[in-house]
PDB file of C-alpha atoms in Angstrom:
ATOM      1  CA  UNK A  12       0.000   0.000   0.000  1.00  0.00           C
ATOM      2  CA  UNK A  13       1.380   3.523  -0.731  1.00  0.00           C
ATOM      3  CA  UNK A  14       2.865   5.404   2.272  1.00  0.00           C
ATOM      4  CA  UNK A  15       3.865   9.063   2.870  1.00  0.00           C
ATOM      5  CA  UNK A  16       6.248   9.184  -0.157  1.00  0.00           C
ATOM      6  CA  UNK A  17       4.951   7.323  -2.424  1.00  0.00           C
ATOM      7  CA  UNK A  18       1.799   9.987  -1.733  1.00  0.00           C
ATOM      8  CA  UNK A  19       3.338  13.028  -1.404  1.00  0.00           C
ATOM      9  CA  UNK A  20       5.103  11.606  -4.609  1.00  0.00           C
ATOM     10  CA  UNK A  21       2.224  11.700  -6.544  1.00  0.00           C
ATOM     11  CA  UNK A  22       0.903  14.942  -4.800  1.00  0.00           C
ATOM     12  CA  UNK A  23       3.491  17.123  -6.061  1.00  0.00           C
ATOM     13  CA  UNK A  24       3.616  15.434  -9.811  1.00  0.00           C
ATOM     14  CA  UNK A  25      -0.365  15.988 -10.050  1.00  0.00           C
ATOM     15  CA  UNK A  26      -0.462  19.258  -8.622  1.00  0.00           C
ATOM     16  CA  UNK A  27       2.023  20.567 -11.747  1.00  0.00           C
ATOM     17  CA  UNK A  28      -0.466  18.667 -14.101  1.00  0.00           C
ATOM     18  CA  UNK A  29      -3.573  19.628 -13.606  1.00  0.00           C
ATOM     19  CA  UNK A  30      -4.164  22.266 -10.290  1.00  0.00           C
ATOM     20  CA  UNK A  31      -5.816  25.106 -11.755  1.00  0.00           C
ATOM     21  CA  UNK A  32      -7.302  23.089 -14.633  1.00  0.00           C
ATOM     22  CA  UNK A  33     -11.016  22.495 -15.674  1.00  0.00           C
ATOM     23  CA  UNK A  34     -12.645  18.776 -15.500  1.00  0.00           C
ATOM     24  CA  UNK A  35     -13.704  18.356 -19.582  1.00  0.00           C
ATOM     25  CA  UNK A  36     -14.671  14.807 -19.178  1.00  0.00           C
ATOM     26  CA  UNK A  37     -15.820  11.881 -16.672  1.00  0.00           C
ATOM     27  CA  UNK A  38     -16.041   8.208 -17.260  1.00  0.00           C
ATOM     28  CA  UNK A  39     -17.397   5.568 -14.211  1.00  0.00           C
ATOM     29  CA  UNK A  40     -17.058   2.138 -14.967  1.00  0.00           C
ATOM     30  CA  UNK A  41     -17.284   0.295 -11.804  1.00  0.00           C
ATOM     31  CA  UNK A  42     -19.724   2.570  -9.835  1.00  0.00           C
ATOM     32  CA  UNK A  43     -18.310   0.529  -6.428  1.00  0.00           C
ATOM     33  CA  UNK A  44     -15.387   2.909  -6.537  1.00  0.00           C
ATOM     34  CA  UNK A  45     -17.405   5.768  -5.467  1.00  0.00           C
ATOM     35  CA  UNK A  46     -19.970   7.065  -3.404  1.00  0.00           C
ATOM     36  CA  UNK A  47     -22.919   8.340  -5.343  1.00  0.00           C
ATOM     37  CA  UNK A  48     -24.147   7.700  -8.712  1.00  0.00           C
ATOM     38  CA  UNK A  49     -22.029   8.012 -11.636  1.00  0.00           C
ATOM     39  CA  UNK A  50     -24.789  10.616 -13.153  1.00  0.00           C
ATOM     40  CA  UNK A  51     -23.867  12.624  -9.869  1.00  0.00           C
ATOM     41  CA  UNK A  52     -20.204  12.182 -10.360  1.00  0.00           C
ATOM     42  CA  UNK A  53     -20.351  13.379 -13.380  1.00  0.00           C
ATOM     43  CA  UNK A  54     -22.584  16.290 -13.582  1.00  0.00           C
ATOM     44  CA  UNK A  55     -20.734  17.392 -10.376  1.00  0.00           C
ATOM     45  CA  UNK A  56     -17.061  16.964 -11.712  1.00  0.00           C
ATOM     46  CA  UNK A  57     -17.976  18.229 -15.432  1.00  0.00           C
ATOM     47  CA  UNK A  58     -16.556  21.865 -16.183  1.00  0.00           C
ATOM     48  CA  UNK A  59     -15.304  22.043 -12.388  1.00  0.00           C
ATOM     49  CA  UNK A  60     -11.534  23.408 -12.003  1.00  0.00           C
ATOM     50  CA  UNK A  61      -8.947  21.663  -9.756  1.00  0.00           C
ATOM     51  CA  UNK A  62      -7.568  24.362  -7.055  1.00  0.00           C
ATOM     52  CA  UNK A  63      -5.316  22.504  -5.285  1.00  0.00           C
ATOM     53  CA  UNK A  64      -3.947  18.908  -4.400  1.00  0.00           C
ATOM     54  CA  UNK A  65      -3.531  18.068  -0.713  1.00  0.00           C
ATOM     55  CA  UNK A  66      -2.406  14.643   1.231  1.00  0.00           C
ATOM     56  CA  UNK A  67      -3.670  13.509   4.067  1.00  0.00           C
ATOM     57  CA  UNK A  68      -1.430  10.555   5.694  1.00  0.00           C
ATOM     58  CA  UNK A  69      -2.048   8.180   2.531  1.00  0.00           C
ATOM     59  CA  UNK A  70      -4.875   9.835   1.341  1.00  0.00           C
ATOM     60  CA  UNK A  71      -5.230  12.950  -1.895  1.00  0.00           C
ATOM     61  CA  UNK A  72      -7.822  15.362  -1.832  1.00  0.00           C
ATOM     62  CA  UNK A  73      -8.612  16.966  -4.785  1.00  0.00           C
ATOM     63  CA  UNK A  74      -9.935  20.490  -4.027  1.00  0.00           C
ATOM     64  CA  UNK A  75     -12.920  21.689  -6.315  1.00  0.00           C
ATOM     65  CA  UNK A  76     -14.051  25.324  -7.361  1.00  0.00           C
ATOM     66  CA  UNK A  77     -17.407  24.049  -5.990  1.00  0.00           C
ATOM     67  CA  UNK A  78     -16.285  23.667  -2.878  1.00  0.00           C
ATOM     68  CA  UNK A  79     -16.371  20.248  -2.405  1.00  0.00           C
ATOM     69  CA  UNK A  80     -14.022  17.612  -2.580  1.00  0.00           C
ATOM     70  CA  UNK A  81     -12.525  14.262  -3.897  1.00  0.00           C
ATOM     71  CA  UNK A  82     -11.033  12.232  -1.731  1.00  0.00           C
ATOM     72  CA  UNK A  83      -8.848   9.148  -2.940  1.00  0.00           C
ATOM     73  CA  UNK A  84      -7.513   6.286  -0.849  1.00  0.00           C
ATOM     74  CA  UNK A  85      -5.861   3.823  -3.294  1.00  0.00           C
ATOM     75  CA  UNK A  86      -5.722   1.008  -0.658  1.00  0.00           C
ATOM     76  CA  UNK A  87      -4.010  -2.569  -1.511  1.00  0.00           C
ATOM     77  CA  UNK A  88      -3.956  -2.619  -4.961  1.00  0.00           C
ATOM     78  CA  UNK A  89      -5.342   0.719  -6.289  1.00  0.00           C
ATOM     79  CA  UNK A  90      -3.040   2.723  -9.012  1.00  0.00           C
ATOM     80  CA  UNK A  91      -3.281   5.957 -10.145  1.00  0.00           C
ATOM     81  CA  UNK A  92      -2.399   7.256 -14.108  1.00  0.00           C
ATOM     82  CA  UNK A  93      -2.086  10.418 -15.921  1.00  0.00           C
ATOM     83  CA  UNK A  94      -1.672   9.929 -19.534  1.00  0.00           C
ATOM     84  CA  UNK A  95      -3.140  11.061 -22.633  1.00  0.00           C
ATOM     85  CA  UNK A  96      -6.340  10.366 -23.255  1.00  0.00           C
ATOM     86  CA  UNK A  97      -5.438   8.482 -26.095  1.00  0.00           C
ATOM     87  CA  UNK A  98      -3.153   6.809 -24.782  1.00  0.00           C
ATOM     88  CA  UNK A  99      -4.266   2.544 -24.117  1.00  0.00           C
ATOM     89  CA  UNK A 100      -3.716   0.811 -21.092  1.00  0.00           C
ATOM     90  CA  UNK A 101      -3.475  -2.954 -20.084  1.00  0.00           C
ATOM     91  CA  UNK A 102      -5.481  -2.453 -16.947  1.00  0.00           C
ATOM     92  CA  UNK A 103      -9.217  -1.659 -16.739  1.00  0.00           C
ATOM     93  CA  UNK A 104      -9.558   1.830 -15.429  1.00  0.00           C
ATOM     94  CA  UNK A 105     -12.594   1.970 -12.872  1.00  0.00           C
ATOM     95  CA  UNK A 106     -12.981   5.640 -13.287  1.00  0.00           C
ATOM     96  CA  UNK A 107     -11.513   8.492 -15.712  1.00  0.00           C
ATOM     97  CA  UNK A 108     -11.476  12.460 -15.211  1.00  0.00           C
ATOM     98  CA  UNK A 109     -10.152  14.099 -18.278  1.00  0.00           C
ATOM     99  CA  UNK A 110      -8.269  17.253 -18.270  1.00  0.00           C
ATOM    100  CA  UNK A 111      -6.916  19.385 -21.273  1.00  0.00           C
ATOM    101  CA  UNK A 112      -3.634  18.435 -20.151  1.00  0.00           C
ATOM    102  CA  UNK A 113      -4.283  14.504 -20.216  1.00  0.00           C
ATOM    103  CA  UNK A 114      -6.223  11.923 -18.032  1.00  0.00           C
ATOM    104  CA  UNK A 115      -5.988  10.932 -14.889  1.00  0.00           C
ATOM    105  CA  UNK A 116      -6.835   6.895 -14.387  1.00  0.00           C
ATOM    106  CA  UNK A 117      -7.643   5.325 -10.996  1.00  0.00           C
ATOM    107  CA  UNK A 118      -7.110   1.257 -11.587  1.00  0.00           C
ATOM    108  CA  UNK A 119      -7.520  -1.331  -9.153  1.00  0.00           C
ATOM    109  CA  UNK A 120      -9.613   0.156  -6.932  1.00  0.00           C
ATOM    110  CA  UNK A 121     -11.458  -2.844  -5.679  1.00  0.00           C
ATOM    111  CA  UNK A 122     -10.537  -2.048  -1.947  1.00  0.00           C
ATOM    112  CA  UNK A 123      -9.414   1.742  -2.791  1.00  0.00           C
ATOM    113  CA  UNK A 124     -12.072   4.494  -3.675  1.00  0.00           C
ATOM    114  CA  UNK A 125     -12.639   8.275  -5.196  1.00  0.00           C
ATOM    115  CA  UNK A 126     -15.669  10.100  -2.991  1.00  0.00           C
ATOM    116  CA  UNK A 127     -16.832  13.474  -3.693  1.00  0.00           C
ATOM    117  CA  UNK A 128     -17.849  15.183  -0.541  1.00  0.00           C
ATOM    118  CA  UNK A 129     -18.723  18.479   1.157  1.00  0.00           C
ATOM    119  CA  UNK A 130     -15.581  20.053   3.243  1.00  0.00           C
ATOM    120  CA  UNK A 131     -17.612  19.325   5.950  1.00  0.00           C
ATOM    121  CA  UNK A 132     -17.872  15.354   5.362  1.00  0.00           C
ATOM    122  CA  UNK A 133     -14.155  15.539   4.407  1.00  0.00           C
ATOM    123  CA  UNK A 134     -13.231  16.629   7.768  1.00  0.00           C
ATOM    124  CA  UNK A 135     -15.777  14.130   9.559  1.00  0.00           C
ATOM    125  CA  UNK A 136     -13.518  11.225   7.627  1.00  0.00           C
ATOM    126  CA  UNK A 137     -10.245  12.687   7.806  1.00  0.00           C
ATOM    127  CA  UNK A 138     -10.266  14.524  11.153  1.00  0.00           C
ATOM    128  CA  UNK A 139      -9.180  11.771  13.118  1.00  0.00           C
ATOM    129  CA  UNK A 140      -6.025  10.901  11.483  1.00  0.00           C
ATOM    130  CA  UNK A 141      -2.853  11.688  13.602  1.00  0.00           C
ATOM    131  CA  UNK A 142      -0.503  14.911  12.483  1.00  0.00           C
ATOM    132  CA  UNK A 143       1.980  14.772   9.500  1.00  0.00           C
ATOM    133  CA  UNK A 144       5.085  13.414  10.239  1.00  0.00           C
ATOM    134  CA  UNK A 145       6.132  17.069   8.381  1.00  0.00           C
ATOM    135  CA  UNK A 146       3.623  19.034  11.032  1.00  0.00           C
ATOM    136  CA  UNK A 147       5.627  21.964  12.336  1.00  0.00           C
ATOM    137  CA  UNK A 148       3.274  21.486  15.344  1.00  0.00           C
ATOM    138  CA  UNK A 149       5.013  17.827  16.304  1.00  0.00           C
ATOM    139  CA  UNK A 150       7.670  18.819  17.768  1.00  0.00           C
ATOM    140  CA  UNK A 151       9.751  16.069  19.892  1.00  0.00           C
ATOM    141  CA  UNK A 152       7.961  16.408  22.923  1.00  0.00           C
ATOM    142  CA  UNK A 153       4.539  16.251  20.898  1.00  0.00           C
ATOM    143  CA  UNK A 154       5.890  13.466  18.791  1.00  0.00           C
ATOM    144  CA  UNK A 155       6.836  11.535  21.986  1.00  0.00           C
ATOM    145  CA  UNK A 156       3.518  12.781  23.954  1.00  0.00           C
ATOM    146  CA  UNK A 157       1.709  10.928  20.961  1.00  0.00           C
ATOM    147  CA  UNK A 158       2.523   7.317  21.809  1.00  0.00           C
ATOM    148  CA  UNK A 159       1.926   8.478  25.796  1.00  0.00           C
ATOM    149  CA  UNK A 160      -0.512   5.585  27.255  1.00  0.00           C
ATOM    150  CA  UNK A 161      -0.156   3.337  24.172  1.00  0.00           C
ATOM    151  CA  UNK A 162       0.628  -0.605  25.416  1.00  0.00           C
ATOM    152  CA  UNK A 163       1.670  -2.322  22.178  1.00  0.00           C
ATOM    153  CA  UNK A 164       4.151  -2.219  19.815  1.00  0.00           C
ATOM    154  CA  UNK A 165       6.862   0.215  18.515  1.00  0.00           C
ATOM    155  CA  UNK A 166       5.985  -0.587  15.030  1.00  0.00           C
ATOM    156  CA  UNK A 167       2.128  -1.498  15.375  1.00  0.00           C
ATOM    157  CA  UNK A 168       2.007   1.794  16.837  1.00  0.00           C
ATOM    158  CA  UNK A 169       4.000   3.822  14.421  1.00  0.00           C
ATOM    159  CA  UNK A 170       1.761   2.695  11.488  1.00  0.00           C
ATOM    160  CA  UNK A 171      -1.292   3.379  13.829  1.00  0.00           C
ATOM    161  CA  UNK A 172      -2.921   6.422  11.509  1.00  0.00           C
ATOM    162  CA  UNK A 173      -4.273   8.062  14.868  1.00  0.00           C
ATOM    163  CA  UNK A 174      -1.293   8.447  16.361  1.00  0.00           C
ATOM    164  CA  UNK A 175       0.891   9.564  13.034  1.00  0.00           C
ATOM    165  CA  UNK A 176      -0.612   9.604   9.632  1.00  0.00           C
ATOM    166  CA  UNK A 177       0.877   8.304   6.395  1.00  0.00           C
ATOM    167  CA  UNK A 178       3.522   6.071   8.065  1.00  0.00           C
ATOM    168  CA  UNK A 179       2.602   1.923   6.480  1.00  0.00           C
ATOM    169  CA  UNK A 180       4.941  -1.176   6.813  1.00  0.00           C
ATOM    170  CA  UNK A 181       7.870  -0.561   5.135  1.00  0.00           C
ATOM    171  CA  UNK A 182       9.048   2.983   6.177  1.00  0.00           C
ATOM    172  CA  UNK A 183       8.276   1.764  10.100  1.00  0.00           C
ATOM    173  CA  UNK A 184      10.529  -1.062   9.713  1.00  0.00           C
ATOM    174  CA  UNK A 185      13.178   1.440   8.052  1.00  0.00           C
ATOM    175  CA  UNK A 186      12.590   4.025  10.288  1.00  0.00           C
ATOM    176  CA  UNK A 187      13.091   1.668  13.245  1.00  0.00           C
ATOM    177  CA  UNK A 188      16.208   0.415  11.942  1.00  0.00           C
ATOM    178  CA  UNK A 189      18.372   3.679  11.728  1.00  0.00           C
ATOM    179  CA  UNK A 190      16.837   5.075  14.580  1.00  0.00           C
ATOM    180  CA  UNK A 191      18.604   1.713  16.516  1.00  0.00           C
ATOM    181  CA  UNK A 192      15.629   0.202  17.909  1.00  0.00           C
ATOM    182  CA  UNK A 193      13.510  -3.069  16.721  1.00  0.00           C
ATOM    183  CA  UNK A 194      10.116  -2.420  15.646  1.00  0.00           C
ATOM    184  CA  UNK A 195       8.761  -4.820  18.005  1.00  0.00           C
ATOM    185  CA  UNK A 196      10.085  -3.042  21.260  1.00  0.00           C
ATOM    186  CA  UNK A 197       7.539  -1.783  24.037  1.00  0.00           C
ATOM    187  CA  UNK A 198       6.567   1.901  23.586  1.00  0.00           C
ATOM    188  CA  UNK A 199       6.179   1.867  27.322  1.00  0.00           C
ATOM    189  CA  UNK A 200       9.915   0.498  27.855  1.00  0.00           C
ATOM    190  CA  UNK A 201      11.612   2.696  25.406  1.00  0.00           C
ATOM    191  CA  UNK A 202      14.407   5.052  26.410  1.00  0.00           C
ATOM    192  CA  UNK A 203      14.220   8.836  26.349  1.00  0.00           C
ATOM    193  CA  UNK A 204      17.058   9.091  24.179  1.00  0.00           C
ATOM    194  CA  UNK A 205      15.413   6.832  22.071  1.00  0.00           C
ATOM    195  CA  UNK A 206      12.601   8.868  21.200  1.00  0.00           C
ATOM    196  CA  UNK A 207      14.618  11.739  19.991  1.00  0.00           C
ATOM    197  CA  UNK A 208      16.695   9.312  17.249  1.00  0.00           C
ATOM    198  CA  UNK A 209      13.188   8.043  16.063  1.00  0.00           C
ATOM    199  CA  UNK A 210      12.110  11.219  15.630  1.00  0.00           C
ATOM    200  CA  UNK A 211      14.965  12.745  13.591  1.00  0.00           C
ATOM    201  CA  UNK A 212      14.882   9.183  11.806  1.00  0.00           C
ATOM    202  CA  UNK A 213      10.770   9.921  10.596  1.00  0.00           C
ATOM    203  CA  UNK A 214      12.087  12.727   9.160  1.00  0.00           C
ATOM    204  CA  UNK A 215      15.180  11.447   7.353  1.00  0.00           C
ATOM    205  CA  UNK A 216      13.644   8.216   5.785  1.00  0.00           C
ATOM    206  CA  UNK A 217      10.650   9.947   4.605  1.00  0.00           C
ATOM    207  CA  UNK A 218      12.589  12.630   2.843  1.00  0.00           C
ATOM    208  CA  UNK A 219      14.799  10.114   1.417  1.00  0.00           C
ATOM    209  CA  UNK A 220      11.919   7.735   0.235  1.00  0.00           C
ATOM    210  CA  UNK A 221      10.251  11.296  -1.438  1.00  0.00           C
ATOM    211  CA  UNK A 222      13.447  12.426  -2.857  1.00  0.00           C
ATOM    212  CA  UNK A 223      14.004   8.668  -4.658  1.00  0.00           C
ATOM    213  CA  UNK A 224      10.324   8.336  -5.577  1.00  0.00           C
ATOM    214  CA  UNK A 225       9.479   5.845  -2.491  1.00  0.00           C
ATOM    215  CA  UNK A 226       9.824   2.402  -2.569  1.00  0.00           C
ATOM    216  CA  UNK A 227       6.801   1.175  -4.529  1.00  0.00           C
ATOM    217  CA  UNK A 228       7.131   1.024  -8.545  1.00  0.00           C
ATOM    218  CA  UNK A 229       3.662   2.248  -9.224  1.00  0.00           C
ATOM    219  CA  UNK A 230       4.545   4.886 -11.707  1.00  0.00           C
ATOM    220  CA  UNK A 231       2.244   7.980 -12.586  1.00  0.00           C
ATOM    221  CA  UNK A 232       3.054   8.634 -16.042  1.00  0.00           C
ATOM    222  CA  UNK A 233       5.180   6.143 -18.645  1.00  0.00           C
ATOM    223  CA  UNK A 234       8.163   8.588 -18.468  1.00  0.00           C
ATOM    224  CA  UNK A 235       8.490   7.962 -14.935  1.00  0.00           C
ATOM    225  CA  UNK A 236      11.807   6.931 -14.018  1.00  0.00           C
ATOM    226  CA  UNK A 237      12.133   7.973 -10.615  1.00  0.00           C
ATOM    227  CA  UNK A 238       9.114   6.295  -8.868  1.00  0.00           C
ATOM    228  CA  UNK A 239      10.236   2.757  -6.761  1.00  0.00           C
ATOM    229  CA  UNK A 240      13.672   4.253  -6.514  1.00  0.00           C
ATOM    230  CA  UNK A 241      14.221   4.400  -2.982  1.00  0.00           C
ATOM    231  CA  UNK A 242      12.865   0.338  -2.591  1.00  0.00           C
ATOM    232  CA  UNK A 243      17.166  -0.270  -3.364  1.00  0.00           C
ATOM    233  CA  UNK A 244      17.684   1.938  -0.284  1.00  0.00           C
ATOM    234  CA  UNK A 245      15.701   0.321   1.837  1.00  0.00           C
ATOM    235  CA  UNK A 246      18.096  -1.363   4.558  1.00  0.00           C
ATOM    236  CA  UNK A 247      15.919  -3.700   6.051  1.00  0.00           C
ATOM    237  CA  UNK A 248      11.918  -3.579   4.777  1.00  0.00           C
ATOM    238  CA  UNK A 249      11.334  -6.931   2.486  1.00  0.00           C
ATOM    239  CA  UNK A 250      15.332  -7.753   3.261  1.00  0.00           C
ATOM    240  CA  UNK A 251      14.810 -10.692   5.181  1.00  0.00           C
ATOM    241  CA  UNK A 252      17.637 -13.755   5.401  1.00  0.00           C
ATOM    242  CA  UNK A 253      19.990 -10.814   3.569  1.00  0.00           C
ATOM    243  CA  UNK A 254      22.850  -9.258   5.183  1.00  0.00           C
ATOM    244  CA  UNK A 255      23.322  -6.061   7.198  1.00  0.00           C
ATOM    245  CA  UNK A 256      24.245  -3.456   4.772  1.00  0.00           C
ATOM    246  CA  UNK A 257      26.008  -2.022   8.262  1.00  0.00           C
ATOM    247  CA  UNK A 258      27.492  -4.677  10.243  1.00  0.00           C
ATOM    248  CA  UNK A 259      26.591  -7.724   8.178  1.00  0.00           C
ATOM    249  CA  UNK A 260      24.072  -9.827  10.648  1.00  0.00           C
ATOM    250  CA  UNK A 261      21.676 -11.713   8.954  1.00  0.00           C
ATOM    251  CA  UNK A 262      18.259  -9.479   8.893  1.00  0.00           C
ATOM    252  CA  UNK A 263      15.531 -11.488  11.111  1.00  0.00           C
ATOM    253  CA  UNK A 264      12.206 -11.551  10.110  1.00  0.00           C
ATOM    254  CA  UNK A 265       9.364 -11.877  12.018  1.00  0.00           C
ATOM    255  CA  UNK A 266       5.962 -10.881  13.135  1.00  0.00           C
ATOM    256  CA  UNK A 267       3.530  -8.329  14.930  1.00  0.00           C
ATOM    257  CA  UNK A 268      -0.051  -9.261  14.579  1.00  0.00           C
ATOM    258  CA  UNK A 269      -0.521 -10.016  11.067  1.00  0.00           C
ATOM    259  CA  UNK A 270       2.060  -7.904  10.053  1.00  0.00           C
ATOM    260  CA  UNK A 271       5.536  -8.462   9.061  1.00  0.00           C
ATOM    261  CA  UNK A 272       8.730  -7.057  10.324  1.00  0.00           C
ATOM    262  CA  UNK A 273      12.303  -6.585   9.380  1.00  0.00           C
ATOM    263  CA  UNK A 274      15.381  -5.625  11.802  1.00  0.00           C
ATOM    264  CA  UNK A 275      19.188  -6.345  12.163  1.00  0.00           C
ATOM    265  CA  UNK A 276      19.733  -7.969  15.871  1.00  0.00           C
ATOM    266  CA  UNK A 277      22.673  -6.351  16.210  1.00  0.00           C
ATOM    267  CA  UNK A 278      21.637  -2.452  14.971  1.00  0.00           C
ATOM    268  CA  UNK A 279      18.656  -2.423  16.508  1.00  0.00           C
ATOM    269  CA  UNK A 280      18.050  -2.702  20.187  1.00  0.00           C
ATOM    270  CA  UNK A 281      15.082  -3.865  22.303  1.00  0.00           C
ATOM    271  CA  UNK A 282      14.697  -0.295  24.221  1.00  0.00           C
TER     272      UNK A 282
END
């Protein structure tokens, strides 16, 4: 499932392409996908401009002149496209929104959906998730204040979306690892100094996932070269029975709930 970067990835790329641009065309063909009729949808997308894109943890919202919104979550499986609108595909494309400037595709969205709503609804979904790792609010102390009370976990709390939002499997695991302590460690056991290298290590694998197009290769457009870099960087996520790229122990993987989880046993400590 797409994280933060992968996200704020396709945030940025989107918001060049079509922010400030009319809607000239709709197409629903699996009406699951959203949340009111497709002869809604349409009429209520047709002729509307784009203001902005924002993300929210691993969600876009697509801002309308109307006022209202679109909110996508792409799930396990979902894919987004911009291409021409000539321009075939080998997947079926559940809906379409055409702009002058090309067509954006959502594919795959079996679990994953598009909903137009009022600001108001949009805020009655999305006001629960947990600050941006990016939040110039969360500072250290609110970072740490965040995970105050919580029982389980390191990791099963990191990916929690009410405590921070955006934050999935992989980049946990990675941020874990070169902040020095294993995903699976007690929140309520870890170490003061502890919390201050996790902190500085949100912010340093996140920015590194963005700046190498995140670790998924789901790209946006077919020129795309930079999406799924950062999946060679990752030092641990999906590198079980591999060596340390640090001190060469063999990387253990295990499990939290039904989750997995990567670490070094010698890197990462228990506190």
């Amino acid at each position: 499932m797409p994280e933060w970067p992968e996200m704020e990835y396709y945030r940025n790329q989107l918001a060049a392409r079509i922010a400030g641009q009319p809607i000239v065309g709709v197409q629903v063909t699996r009406p699951k996908s959203i949340n009111v009729s497709s002869e809604q949808f349409e009429a209520e997308l047709l002729n509307r401009t784009v203001w902005f894109v924002e993300r929210r943890g691993k969600m876009l919202v697509f801002h309308l002149d109307s006022g209202k919104r679109l909110v996508l979550h792409l799930m396990l499986g979902g894919l987004i496209q911009f291409a021409a609108a000539d321009e075939p595909t080998e997947r079926t494309v559940q809906v379409a929104i055409r702009f002058p400037a090309g067509e954006l595709r959502f594919i795959g969205l079996r679990l994953g959906y598009i909903h137009l709503l009022t600001a108001k609804e949009t805020e009655a979904q999305l006001g629960k998730l947990g600050p941006d790792p990016f939040d110039k609010r969360l500072t250290l102390e609110r970072f740490t204040q965040r995970f105050a009370g919580k029982r389980g976990t390191l990791k099963s709390t990191l990916v929690d979306q009410h405590v921070i939002s955006g934050i999935g499997n992989c980049y946990a695991d990675e941020i874990a690892f070169t902040a020095g302590v294993r995903p699976d460690a007690k929140v309520t056991e870890m170490e003061p100094q502890t919390w201050e290298r996790l902190y500085a290590a949100m912010h340093e694998v996140l920015t590194d996932a963005l700046n190498h197009g995140g670790y998924m290769e789901m790209p946006l457009t077919a020129n795309d070269t930079l999406i799924g870099g950062y999946n060679e960087r990752c030092r641990v996520y999906d590198r079980g029975g591999e060596s340390c790229l640090v001190c060469g122990t063999t990387i253990v993987q295990g499990e939290i709930g039904s989750r997995k989880m990567f670490y070094c046993p010698t890197c990462q400590k228990e506190r």
